[in-house]
Coordinates of C-alpha atoms and ligand atoms in Angstrom, one line a residue:
Chain A
X1 CA -1.5 -10.3 16.7
X2 CA -0.8 -12.7 14.1
X3 CA 2.1 -15.0 15.3
X4 CA 1.9 -17.4 12.4
X5 CA 5.0 -18.8 11.0
X6 CA 6.5 -16.8 8.1
X7 CA 5.1 -17.8 4.8
X8 CA 8.1 -18.0 2.4
X9 CA 7.3 -17.9 -1.3
X10 CA 8.3 -16.6 -4.4
X11 CA 6.4 -13.3 -3.6
X12 CA 9.4 -12.1 -1.5
X13 CA 11.7 -12.1 -4.6
X14 CA 9.0 -10.2 -6.6
X15 CA 9.1 -7.4 -3.8
X16 CA 12.9 -7.4 -3.8
X17 CA 12.8 -7.4 -7.6
X18 CA 10.6 -4.2 -7.5
X19 CA 13.4 -2.4 -5.5
X20 CA 16.2 -3.9 -7.8
X21 CA 14.5 -2.4 -10.8
X22 CA 14.3 1.0 -9.1
X23 CA 18.0 0.8 -8.1
X24 CA 19.1 -0.4 -11.6
X25 CA 17.7 2.9 -13.1
X26 CA 20.1 4.8 -10.9
X27 CA 22.9 2.3 -11.1
X28 CA 25.7 4.9 -11.9
X29 CA 24.8 7.0 -8.8
X30 CA 24.6 3.8 -6.7
X31 CA 27.8 2.3 -7.7
X32 CA 29.6 5.7 -7.2
X33 CA 28.3 5.9 -3.7
X34 CA 29.5 2.3 -2.9
X35 CA 33.0 3.1 -4.1
X36 CA 33.7 6.8 -3.2
X37 CA 32.3 6.6 0.2
X38 CA 34.7 3.8 1.6
X39 CA 37.5 5.3 -0.6
X40 CA 37.3 8.5 1.3
X41 CA 37.1 6.9 4.5
X42 CA 40.1 4.6 3.9
X43 CA 42.2 7.2 2.4
X44 CA 41.4 9.9 5.1
X45 CA 41.6 7.6 8.2
X46 CA 43.7 5.0 6.9
X47 CA 46.5 7.1 5.8
X48 CA 45.8 10.1 8.2
X49 CA 45.7 7.9 11.4
X50 CA 48.0 5.3 9.8
X51 CA 50.9 7.5 10.4
X52 CA 50.6 7.3 14.1
X53 CA 49.4 3.7 14.2
X54 CA 52.2 1.6 12.5
X55 CA 50.7 -1.7 13.4
X56 CA 47.4 -2.8 15.2
X57 CA 46.4 -6.4 16.0
X58 CA 49.2 -7.6 13.6
X59 CA 48.2 -5.6 10.6
X60 CA 48.5 -2.2 9.2
X61 CA 45.9 0.3 10.2
X62 CA 44.5 0.6 6.6
X63 CA 43.9 -3.1 6.6
X64 CA 42.3 -3.0 10.2
X65 CA 39.9 -0.2 9.2
X66 CA 39.1 -1.7 5.8
X67 CA 37.4 -4.7 7.3
X68 CA 35.7 -2.5 10.1
X69 CA 34.3 -0.1 7.4
X70 CA 33.1 -3.0 5.3
X71 CA 30.9 -4.3 8.2
X72 CA 29.8 -1.0 9.5
X73 CA 28.8 0.2 6.1
X74 CA 26.9 -3.2 5.6
X75 CA 25.0 -2.4 8.9
X76 CA 24.4 1.2 7.8
X77 CA 23.2 0.3 4.3
X78 CA 20.9 -2.4 5.3
X79 CA 19.5 -0.4 8.3
X80 CA 18.9 2.8 6.2
X81 CA 17.2 0.9 3.3
X82 CA 14.9 -1.0 5.8
X83 CA 14.1 2.2 7.6
X84 CA 13.9 5.2 5.4
X85 CA 13.2 3.6 1.9
X86 CA 11.0 1.0 3.4
X87 CA 9.1 3.6 5.3
X88 CA 8.4 5.8 2.4
X89 CA 7.0 2.7 0.7
X90 CA 4.8 1.9 3.5
X91 CA 3.6 5.5 4.3
X92 CA 3.4 8.3 1.8
X93 CA 4.2 6.3 -1.5
X94 CA 1.5 3.7 -0.6
X95 CA 3.5 1.2 -2.4
X96 CA 2.7 -1.6 0.0
X97 CA -1.1 -0.8 -0.3
X98 CA -0.7 -1.4 -4.1
X99 CA 1.2 -4.6 -3.5
X100 CA -1.4 -5.9 -1.1
X101 CA -4.2 -5.6 -3.9
X102 CA -2.2 -8.2 -5.9
X103 CA -1.5 -12.0 -4.6
X104 CA 1.4 -10.7 -2.6
X105 CA 1.1 -10.8 1.2
X106 CA 2.6 -9.0 4.1
X107 CA 5.2 -11.8 4.6
X108 CA 6.5 -11.3 1.0
X109 CA 6.8 -7.6 1.7
X110 CA 8.8 -8.3 5.1
X111 CA 11.0 -11.0 3.7
X112 CA 11.5 -9.1 0.2
X113 CA 12.5 -5.9 1.9
X114 CA 15.1 -7.8 4.2
X115 CA 16.5 -9.5 1.2
X116 CA 16.8 -6.4 -0.8
X117 CA 18.4 -4.5 2.0
X118 CA 21.0 -7.2 2.3
X119 CA 21.6 -7.2 -1.4
X120 CA 22.4 -3.5 -1.0
X121 CA 24.8 -4.2 2.0
X122 CA 26.5 -6.9 -0.1
X123 CA 26.9 -4.3 -2.9
X124 CA 28.5 -1.9 -0.5
X125 CA 30.7 -4.8 0.8
X126 CA 31.8 -5.5 -2.8
X127 CA 32.7 -1.8 -3.5
X128 CA 34.7 -1.7 -0.3
X129 CA 36.5 -4.8 -1.1
X130 CA 37.5 -3.4 -4.5
X131 CA 38.8 -0.3 -3.0
X132 CA 40.7 -2.1 -0.3
X133 CA 42.3 -4.5 -2.9
X134 CA 43.3 -1.5 -5.0
X135 CA 44.9 0.2 -2.0
X136 CA 46.6 -3.1 -1.1
X137 CA 44.8 -3.7 2.3
X138 CA 43.6 -7.1 1.6
X139 CA 45.3 -10.5 1.5
X140 CA 44.5 -13.6 -0.3
X141 CA 41.5 -15.1 -2.2
X142 CA 39.8 -16.0 0.9
X143 CA 38.7 -12.4 1.3
X144 CA 36.0 -13.1 -1.3
X145 CA 34.2 -15.2 1.4
X146 CA 33.6 -11.9 3.2
X147 CA 30.8 -11.1 0.7
X148 CA 28.3 -13.9 1.7
X149 CA 29.2 -12.9 5.4
X150 CA 28.4 -9.2 4.6
X151 CA 25.0 -10.4 3.0
X152 CA 24.2 -12.3 6.3
X153 CA 25.2 -9.1 8.2
X154 CA 22.8 -7.3 6.0
X155 CA 20.0 -9.6 6.5
X156 CA 20.4 -9.3 10.4
X157 CA 20.7 -5.5 10.4
X158 CA 17.6 -5.1 8.0
X159 CA 15.5 -7.4 10.1
X160 CA 16.4 -5.4 13.3
X161 CA 15.7 -2.1 11.6
X162 CA 12.4 -3.3 10.0
X163 CA 10.9 -3.6 13.5
X164 CA 11.4 0.3 13.9
X165 CA 9.8 0.8 10.4
X166 CA 6.8 -1.1 11.4
X167 CA 6.3 0.9 14.4
X168 CA 7.2 4.3 13.2
X169 CA 4.5 7.0 12.7
X170 CA 7.0 9.7 11.9
X171 CA 10.4 10.1 10.3
X172 CA 12.0 11.3 13.6
X173 CA 11.2 7.9 15.2
X174 CA 14.3 6.5 13.3
X175 CA 16.6 9.0 15.1
X176 CA 16.1 7.1 18.2
X177 CA 17.2 4.0 16.7
X178 CA 20.3 5.4 15.2
X179 CA 21.3 7.2 18.3
X180 CA 20.6 4.5 20.7
X181 CA 21.8 1.6 18.6
X182 CA 23.5 2.2 15.3
X183 CA 25.9 4.8 16.5
X184 CA 27.0 2.9 19.6
X185 CA 27.7 -0.1 17.7
X186 CA 29.6 1.9 15.1
X187 CA 31.8 3.3 17.8
X188 CA 32.2 0.4 20.3
X189 CA 32.1 -2.8 18.3
X190 CA 35.7 -2.8 16.9
X191 CA 35.3 -0.8 13.7
X192 CA 38.1 1.8 14.4
X193 CA 40.1 0.0 17.2
X194 CA 40.1 -3.4 18.7
X195 CA 37.5 -4.2 21.3
X196 CA 40.2 -5.5 23.5
X197 CA 41.2 -1.7 24.3
X198 CA 37.7 -1.2 26.0
X199 CA 37.4 -1.7 29.8
X200 CA 36.6 -5.3 30.6
X201 CA 33.0 -4.8 31.5
X202 CA 32.4 -3.0 28.1
X203 CA 34.2 -5.8 26.4
X204 CA 31.7 -8.2 27.9
X205 CA 28.8 -5.8 26.9
X206 CA 29.8 -5.5 23.2
X207 CA 29.7 -9.3 22.9
X208 CA 26.0 -9.0 23.0
X209 CA 25.9 -6.7 20.0
X210 CA 25.9 -8.4 16.4
X211 CA 28.3 -5.9 15.0
X212 CA 31.1 -7.2 17.1
X213 CA 30.6 -10.8 15.8
X214 CA 30.3 -9.7 12.2
X215 CA 33.6 -8.0 12.5
X216 CA 35.3 -11.0 14.2
X217 CA 34.4 -13.0 11.2
X218 CA 35.3 -10.5 8.4
X219 CA 38.4 -9.0 9.7
X220 CA 40.4 -12.2 9.7
X221 CA 39.0 -13.2 6.3
X222 CA 40.3 -10.1 4.6
X223 CA 43.7 -10.2 6.2
X224 CA 44.5 -13.9 5.7
X225 CA 44.2 -14.8 9.4
X226 CA 42.2 -17.7 10.8
X227 CA 38.7 -17.1 12.1
X228 CA 38.3 -18.3 15.6
X229 CA 35.0 -19.1 17.1
X230 CA 33.3 -19.0 13.6
X231 CA 30.3 -21.1 14.7
X232 CA 29.7 -18.7 17.6
X233 CA 29.8 -15.6 15.6
X234 CA 27.5 -17.1 12.9
X235 CA 25.0 -18.3 15.5
X236 CA 24.7 -14.7 17.2
X237 CA 23.9 -13.2 13.7
X238 CA 21.4 -15.9 12.9
X239 CA 19.7 -15.7 16.2
X240 CA 19.4 -12.0 15.8
X241 CA 18.2 -12.5 12.3
X242 CA 15.5 -15.0 13.2
X243 CA 14.2 -13.3 16.3
X244 CA 14.1 -9.9 14.9
X245 CA 12.9 -10.9 11.4
X246 CA 10.1 -12.7 13.0
X247 CA 9.1 -9.8 15.3
X248 CA 9.3 -7.3 12.3
X249 CA 6.8 -9.7 10.4
X250 CA 4.4 -9.9 13.2
X251 CA 4.6 -6.0 13.6
X252 CA 4.1 -5.4 9.9
X253 CA 1.2 -7.8 9.7
X254 CA -0.4 -5.8 12.6
X255 CA 0.4 -2.5 10.9
X256 CA -0.7 -3.4 7.3
X257 CA -3.8 -5.8 7.9
X258 CA -5.9 -3.0 9.4
Chain B
X1 CA -22.9 -24.8 -4.2
X2 CA -25.1 -23.5 -7.1
X3 CA -25.6 -20.2 -5.5
X4 CA -21.9 -19.7 -5.2
X5 CA -21.2 -20.3 -8.9
X6 CA -23.5 -17.3 -9.7
X7 CA -22.5 -14.8 -6.9
X8 CA -19.2 -13.0 -7.2
X9 CA -19.6 -11.8 -3.6
X10 CA -21.7 -13.4 -0.8
X11 CA -21.3 -11.5 2.7
X12 CA -23.3 -12.4 5.7
X13 CA -23.2 -10.4 8.9
X14 CA -20.0 -8.7 7.8
X15 CA -18.6 -6.6 10.7
X16 CA -15.7 -4.3 11.4
X17 CA -14.9 -2.2 14.6
X18 CA -12.2 0.3 14.8
X19 CA -11.5 0.8 18.5
X20 CA -15.0 0.4 20.0
X21 CA -16.7 1.9 17.0
X22 CA -18.5 -0.4 14.7
X23 CA -17.9 1.0 11.2
X24 CA -19.3 -1.8 9.2
X25 CA -22.4 -3.3 11.0
X26 CA -23.6 -6.9 10.2
X27 CA -24.0 -6.2 6.5
X28 CA -25.1 -8.8 3.9
X29 CA -24.3 -8.6 0.3
X30 CA -25.3 -10.7 -2.7
X31 CA -23.6 -9.5 -5.8
X32 CA -24.4 -11.6 -8.9
X33 CA -21.7 -12.2 -11.5
X34 CA -21.7 -9.9 -14.4
X35 CA -23.5 -7.2 -12.5
X36 CA -22.3 -3.5 -12.2
X37 CA -23.1 -3.2 -8.5
X38 CA -23.1 0.1 -6.6
X39 CA -22.4 0.9 -2.8
X40 CA -23.9 4.3 -2.5
X41 CA -23.2 6.3 0.9
X42 CA -21.7 9.4 2.3
X43 CA -18.2 9.9 3.5
X44 CA -17.3 7.7 6.6
X45 CA -20.3 5.2 5.9
X46 CA -17.8 2.4 5.8
X47 CA -17.7 1.8 1.9
X48 CA -13.8 1.6 1.8
X49 CA -13.6 -0.6 4.8
X50 CA -15.9 -2.9 3.2
X51 CA -13.9 -3.0 -0.1
X52 CA -10.8 -3.8 1.9
X53 CA -12.4 -6.6 3.7
X54 CA -13.4 -8.0 0.2
X55 CA -9.8 -7.9 -1.0
X56 CA -8.7 -9.7 2.3
X57 CA -6.5 -6.8 3.5
X58 CA -8.7 -5.7 6.3
X59 CA -9.6 -8.7 8.6
X60 CA -13.4 -8.8 9.5
X61 CA -14.2 -8.9 13.1
X62 CA -17.3 -11.1 12.4
X63 CA -19.4 -12.5 9.5
X64 CA -18.8 -14.9 6.5
X65 CA -17.4 -13.7 3.2
X66 CA -17.0 -15.6 0.1
X67 CA -15.6 -13.8 -3.0
X68 CA -15.6 -15.7 -6.3
X69 CA -15.8 -19.1 -4.3
X70 CA -12.9 -18.2 -2.1
X71 CA -13.4 -17.9 1.6
X72 CA -11.9 -14.5 2.7
X73 CA -9.6 -13.8 4.5
X74 CA -8.3 -17.5 4.4
X75 CA -8.2 -17.8 0.6
X76 CA -7.7 -14.1 -0.2
X77 CA -4.5 -14.8 -2.1
X78 CA -6.4 -16.9 -4.6
X79 CA -9.3 -14.5 -4.8
X80 CA -7.0 -11.7 -5.6
X81 CA -5.4 -13.4 -8.6
X82 CA -8.7 -12.9 -10.2
X83 CA -9.5 -9.5 -8.8
X84 CA -8.6 -6.0 -9.9
X85 CA -8.6 -3.1 -7.5
X86 CA -8.8 0.7 -8.0
X87 CA -8.2 2.2 -4.6
X88 CA -9.9 5.5 -3.4
X89 CA -6.4 7.3 -3.2
X90 CA -4.0 6.5 -6.2
X91 CA -1.0 4.5 -5.2
X92 CA 0.9 4.3 -8.4
X93 CA 4.5 3.7 -8.0
X94 CA 6.3 7.1 -8.3
X95 CA 9.7 5.3 -8.8
X96 CA 8.6 4.0 -12.1
X97 CA 7.3 5.4 -15.5
X98 CA 3.8 4.6 -16.8
X99 CA 4.9 1.6 -18.8
X100 CA 7.0 0.4 -15.9
X101 CA 4.1 0.6 -13.5
X102 CA 2.2 -1.9 -15.5
X103 CA 5.2 -4.2 -15.9
X104 CA 6.1 -4.1 -12.3
X105 CA 2.4 -4.9 -11.5
X106 CA 2.3 -7.8 -13.9
X107 CA 5.3 -9.1 -12.1
X108 CA 3.6 -9.1 -8.7
X109 CA 0.9 -11.4 -10.2
X110 CA 3.7 -13.5 -11.4
X111 CA 3.0 -12.9 -15.0
X112 CA 5.7 -13.3 -17.6
X113 CA 7.3 -10.1 -18.7
X114 CA 7.5 -11.0 -22.3
X115 CA 3.9 -12.4 -22.5
X116 CA 2.3 -9.4 -20.9
X117 CA 3.8 -6.8 -23.2
X118 CA 1.0 -6.8 -25.9
X119 CA -1.5 -6.8 -23.0
X120 CA 0.3 -3.5 -21.6
X121 CA -0.1 -1.9 -25.1
X122 CA -3.7 -2.8 -25.4
X123 CA -4.4 -1.5 -21.9
X124 CA -2.7 1.9 -22.6
X125 CA -4.9 2.1 -25.6
X126 CA -8.0 1.2 -23.8
X127 CA -7.5 4.0 -21.2
X128 CA -6.1 6.5 -23.9
X129 CA -2.7 6.7 -22.7
X130 CA -0.7 5.7 -25.7
X131 CA 2.2 7.8 -26.1
X132 CA 2.9 8.3 -22.4
X133 CA 4.8 5.0 -22.0
X134 CA 7.9 6.6 -20.7
X135 CA 6.2 9.5 -18.8
X136 CA 6.9 9.8 -15.1
X137 CA 3.9 9.3 -12.7
X138 CA 4.4 12.8 -11.2
X139 CA 4.0 14.5 -14.5
X140 CA 0.6 13.0 -15.0
X141 CA -2.6 14.9 -14.4
X142 CA -5.1 13.6 -11.8
X143 CA -7.2 12.2 -14.5
X144 CA -4.3 10.4 -16.3
X145 CA -3.3 9.0 -13.1
X146 CA -6.7 7.5 -12.5
X147 CA -6.8 6.0 -16.0
X148 CA -3.6 4.3 -15.6
X149 CA -4.6 2.9 -12.2
X150 CA -7.6 1.6 -14.2
X151 CA -5.3 0.0 -16.6
X152 CA -3.2 -1.5 -13.8
X153 CA -6.2 -3.0 -12.2
X154 CA -7.0 -4.8 -15.5
X155 CA -3.6 -6.3 -16.0
X156 CA -4.6 -9.7 -14.6
X157 CA -7.9 -10.0 -16.7
X158 CA -9.8 -9.7 -13.4
X159 CA -13.3 -11.3 -13.2
X160 CA -14.1 -8.9 -10.4
X161 CA -13.2 -5.2 -10.3
X162 CA -13.5 -3.3 -7.2
X163 CA -13.5 0.4 -7.7
X164 CA -13.4 2.7 -4.7
X165 CA -14.9 6.1 -5.7
X166 CA -13.2 5.9 -9.1
X167 CA -14.4 9.3 -10.2
X168 CA -14.1 11.4 -7.0
X169 CA -12.3 14.6 -7.7
X170 CA -12.3 14.2 -11.6
X171 CA -13.8 16.7 -14.0
X172 CA -17.1 15.7 -15.6
X173 CA -15.4 14.8 -19.0
X174 CA -13.0 12.3 -17.4
X175 CA -15.9 11.0 -15.3
X176 CA -17.9 10.1 -18.4
X177 CA -15.0 8.5 -20.1
X178 CA -14.7 6.3 -17.1
X179 CA -18.3 5.5 -17.1
X180 CA -18.1 4.4 -20.6
X181 CA -15.1 2.1 -19.8
X182 CA -17.1 0.6 -16.9
X183 CA -20.0 -0.1 -19.2
X184 CA -17.5 -1.8 -21.7
X185 CA -16.1 -4.0 -19.0
X186 CA -19.4 -5.0 -17.9
X187 CA -20.3 -6.0 -21.5
X188 CA -17.2 -8.3 -21.3
X189 CA -19.1 -10.1 -18.6
X190 CA -16.9 -8.9 -15.7
X191 CA -18.4 -8.1 -12.3
X192 CA -17.9 -4.6 -11.2
X193 CA -18.2 -3.4 -7.7
X194 CA -18.2 0.5 -7.4
X195 CA -18.6 2.7 -4.3
X196 CA -19.6 6.3 -4.8
X197 CA -21.3 9.2 -3.2
X198 CA -22.3 10.7 -6.4
X199 CA -26.1 9.8 -6.9
X200 CA -25.9 10.4 -10.8
X201 CA -23.1 7.9 -10.9
X202 CA -25.1 5.3 -9.1
X203 CA -28.3 6.0 -10.8
X204 CA -27.0 6.0 -14.4
X205 CA -24.5 3.2 -14.2
X206 CA -25.5 0.6 -11.6
X207 CA -27.7 -2.5 -12.3
X208 CA -28.2 -2.9 -8.5
X209 CA -27.1 -1.1 -5.6
X210 CA -27.0 -0.8 -1.8
X211 CA -27.4 2.4 0.1
X212 CA -25.2 2.5 3.2
X213 CA -24.9 4.8 6.1
X214 CA -23.0 4.5 9.3
X215 CA -22.0 0.9 8.5
X216 CA -25.5 -0.3 7.9
X217 CA -27.2 -1.3 4.7
X218 CA -30.4 0.7 4.5
X219 CA -31.8 -0.5 1.2
X220 CA -31.0 -2.7 -1.7
X221 CA -32.5 -2.8 -5.2
X222 CA -32.3 -1.5 -8.7
X223 CA -32.1 2.4 -8.8
X224 CA -35.5 3.0 -10.5
X225 CA -37.2 0.4 -8.3
X226 CA -35.8 2.0 -5.1
X227 CA -36.8 5.5 -6.3
X228 CA -40.5 4.2 -7.2
X229 CA -40.7 2.2 -4.0
X230 CA -39.5 4.8 -1.5
X231 CA -40.2 8.2 -2.8
X232 CA -43.1 10.1 -4.4
X233 CA -42.4 10.6 -8.1
X234 CA -42.0 14.5 -8.3
X235 CA -39.9 16.9 -6.2
X236 CA -40.2 20.7 -5.6
X237 CA -37.0 22.2 -4.4
X238 CA -36.6 25.5 -2.8
X239 CA -33.3 27.1 -1.9
X240 CA -32.7 29.6 1.0
X241 CA -36.3 30.5 1.7
X242 CA -37.6 29.0 5.0
X243 CA -41.0 30.5 4.5
X244 CA -41.6 27.8 1.8
X245 CA -41.7 25.1 4.6
X246 CA -45.2 26.4 5.8
X247 CA -46.6 26.6 2.3
X248 CA -45.5 23.0 1.5
X249 CA -47.0 21.7 4.7
X250 CA -50.3 23.2 4.1
X251 CA -50.6 21.1 0.9
X252 CA -52.4 17.7 1.3
X253 CA -50.3 14.7 0.7
X254 CA -47.1 16.7 0.4
X255 CA -44.0 15.1 2.4
X256 CA -41.3 17.7 3.3
X257 CA -37.6 17.4 4.0
X258 CA -34.9 20.0 4.7
X259 CA -31.1 19.6 4.2
X260 CA -28.6 22.4 4.4
X261 CA -30.4 25.5 3.1
X262 CA -32.8 23.7 0.9
X263 CA -36.3 22.6 1.5
X264 CA -38.0 19.7 -0.7
X265 CA -41.6 18.8 -1.2
X266 CA -42.4 15.4 -2.3
X267 CA -45.7 14.6 -4.2
X268 CA -47.0 12.6 -7.1
X269 CA -48.0 15.8 -8.9
X270 CA -46.2 19.0 -8.3
X271 CA -48.3 21.3 -10.4
X272 CA -50.5 22.6 -7.6
X273 CA -47.5 23.1 -5.3
X274 CA -45.6 25.0 -7.9
X275 CA -48.6 27.3 -8.4
X276 CA -49.2 28.0 -4.7
X277 CA -45.4 28.9 -4.2
X278 CA -45.6 31.1 -7.2
X279 CA -48.6 32.9 -5.7
X280 CA -46.6 33.6 -2.5
X281 CA -43.7 34.9 -4.6
X282 CA -41.4 31.9 -3.8
X283 CA -39.1 30.6 -6.6
X284 CA -39.1 26.9 -6.9
X285 CA -37.7 24.2 -9.1
X286 CA -39.4 21.1 -10.1
X287 CA -37.7 17.7 -11.0
X288 CA -38.2 13.9 -10.9
X289 CA -37.2 12.2 -7.7
X290 CA -33.7 10.6 -7.6
X291 CA -31.5 8.6 -5.2
X292 CA -30.6 11.7 -3.2
X293 CA -34.2 11.8 -2.3
X294 CA -34.1 8.3 -1.3
X295 CA -31.2 8.8 0.9
X296 CA -32.7 11.9 2.5
X297 CA -35.8 10.1 3.3
X298 CA -33.8 7.1 4.7
X299 CA -31.5 9.2 6.9
X300 CA -32.7 12.8 7.0
X301 CA -29.5 14.0 5.7
X302 CA -28.0 14.7 2.2
X303 CA -25.3 12.4 0.6
X304 CA -22.8 15.1 1.0
X305 CA -23.5 16.1 4.5
Ligands
LIG1 N1 -7.5 2.2 9.7 C1 -8.5 2.9 10.5 N2 -8.4 3.1 11.8 C2 -9.5 3.7 12.4 N3 -10.6 4.1 11.9 C3 -10.7 3.9 10.5 C4 -9.7 3.4 9.7 N4 -10.2 3.1 8.5 C5 -11.5 3.8 8.5 N5 -11.8 4.2 9.7 C6 -13.0 4.9 10.1 O1 -14.1 4.1 9.7 C7 -15.2 4.8 9.2 C8 -15.6 4.3 7.9 O2 -14.5 4.6 7.0 P1 -14.4 4.3 5.4 O3 -14.7 2.9 5.1 O4 -13.2 4.9 4.9 O5 -15.7 5.2 4.8 P2 -16.0 5.6 3.5 O6 -15.1 4.9 2.5 O7 -17.5 5.1 3.3 O8 -15.9 7.1 3.3 C9 -14.8 6.4 9.2 O9 -15.3 6.9 10.4 C10 -13.3 6.3 9.4 O10 -12.7 7.3 10.0
LIG2 MG1 -14.0 5.6 1.1

């Protein structure tokens, strides 16, 4: 095992740039996905359930949901990109094998994929922000600050998911990650209802999950409320990013330098 | 120091294990600059593993390796800026067109997109893929993919080109085209390192070669020199007729080998053997000795086996 510190260089941006060039070719489809999906969610759930829930945590259900969907969508987008897309580049497309015959190294691949996944997460965040603005679910210019936070959230979830990719031998391996981690976070961390509705032991448990903290920053940002414990939330996201980012790097080095 | 300047590759005791199995076994290599150097061996001999070690992708378990003055793997990044690689299995990027594949690859080397464009046209011309700039990778034939991989490996004007079985699975016409390109690149003063299990390829193309089997280098030399040194000059070949073995063995000075269903007799003058086999009603074929015969003598097996 190579536990050397990450080598950070311009190569990571070249790896991310490769993915960007592919994405740019299909930009219409890409943008459509980032706008239509949240639109559906917000209209269906926001209006559908909004009839029963007049007010939640001092805001309309639509506003409450918009911030939840923004964060969960960042989580899903970054995770899927770092799992399914990266795995196809690692495995049957042999893209990484081709990259490694150039001056690029595995550190560039790992860091580049994480940056790229976070970029896509940020794109989805922008899509949702636009939709939420159109539906009148957002308040104030401060909501723009949500975008860099979504980017950080993307980095964190990409770094976590990349570990799965580095270990995966087959596609079904990702099913475990989704069922055991992503789905519980999606359902328990405050996307659809406030965490305070949970039994108290569960409230404590979800404090250890990064999605909870990302939502705790972004929800008040979108609705003009003040963010409490900002530093704590950022710190949790950052610790997850650094620990899992480093682990994914070590695992990818082991996987690719054979 | 002076030795380093003239050797593109210098390996001493290079070794690789997978699990407990030694797949590259303490090999030494001295590849002079400007040489078209061959590594000839059957499947599983350790050729690809050796090529990956030279690129600094596969970490060796033991030995010293210097490629173009760079210690591998510690200085592999620097070595790879001057290296071009044609992998055994194509890994062109299916998300891009022909031209985009070259552009993206140039980008990996940190080359300027504008500046590299004339080079891309030149390379597509070199491998006869003009007019296919916008074609998708999956629409290309196997031979075209190979040629594009070739062009891609040349994008950085490499001084050392590593070709891992560049012609395996291609039809003879494409194979000849690629051989011509290899000779042309050698004329330009580049060092070419080629692995193959085709004896004609090794024999016709290579200035020097090593014969490798089960991770060990068995012989090293020029193709004709190896043949002259290691086997008799003429070969009598008999297919699917076990009776021939007794006949050949009755001839003074005739060495025999068998591989698959074939029997080979090695002598310096085949005339008497041909006549004798003919008397016994056994059909035979006479030909000059080649590298396959060298390999058979060294290992007791054919190159394909
Ligand atoms: N990544 C790997 N893991 C385990 N065994 C491997 C790996 N790569 C190659 N081998 C084994 O090492 C031996 C040499 O393989 P290779 O270098 O590909 O041979 P060649 O290129 O001469 O056909 C083979 O037996 C092969 O199965
Ligand atoms: Mg091979």
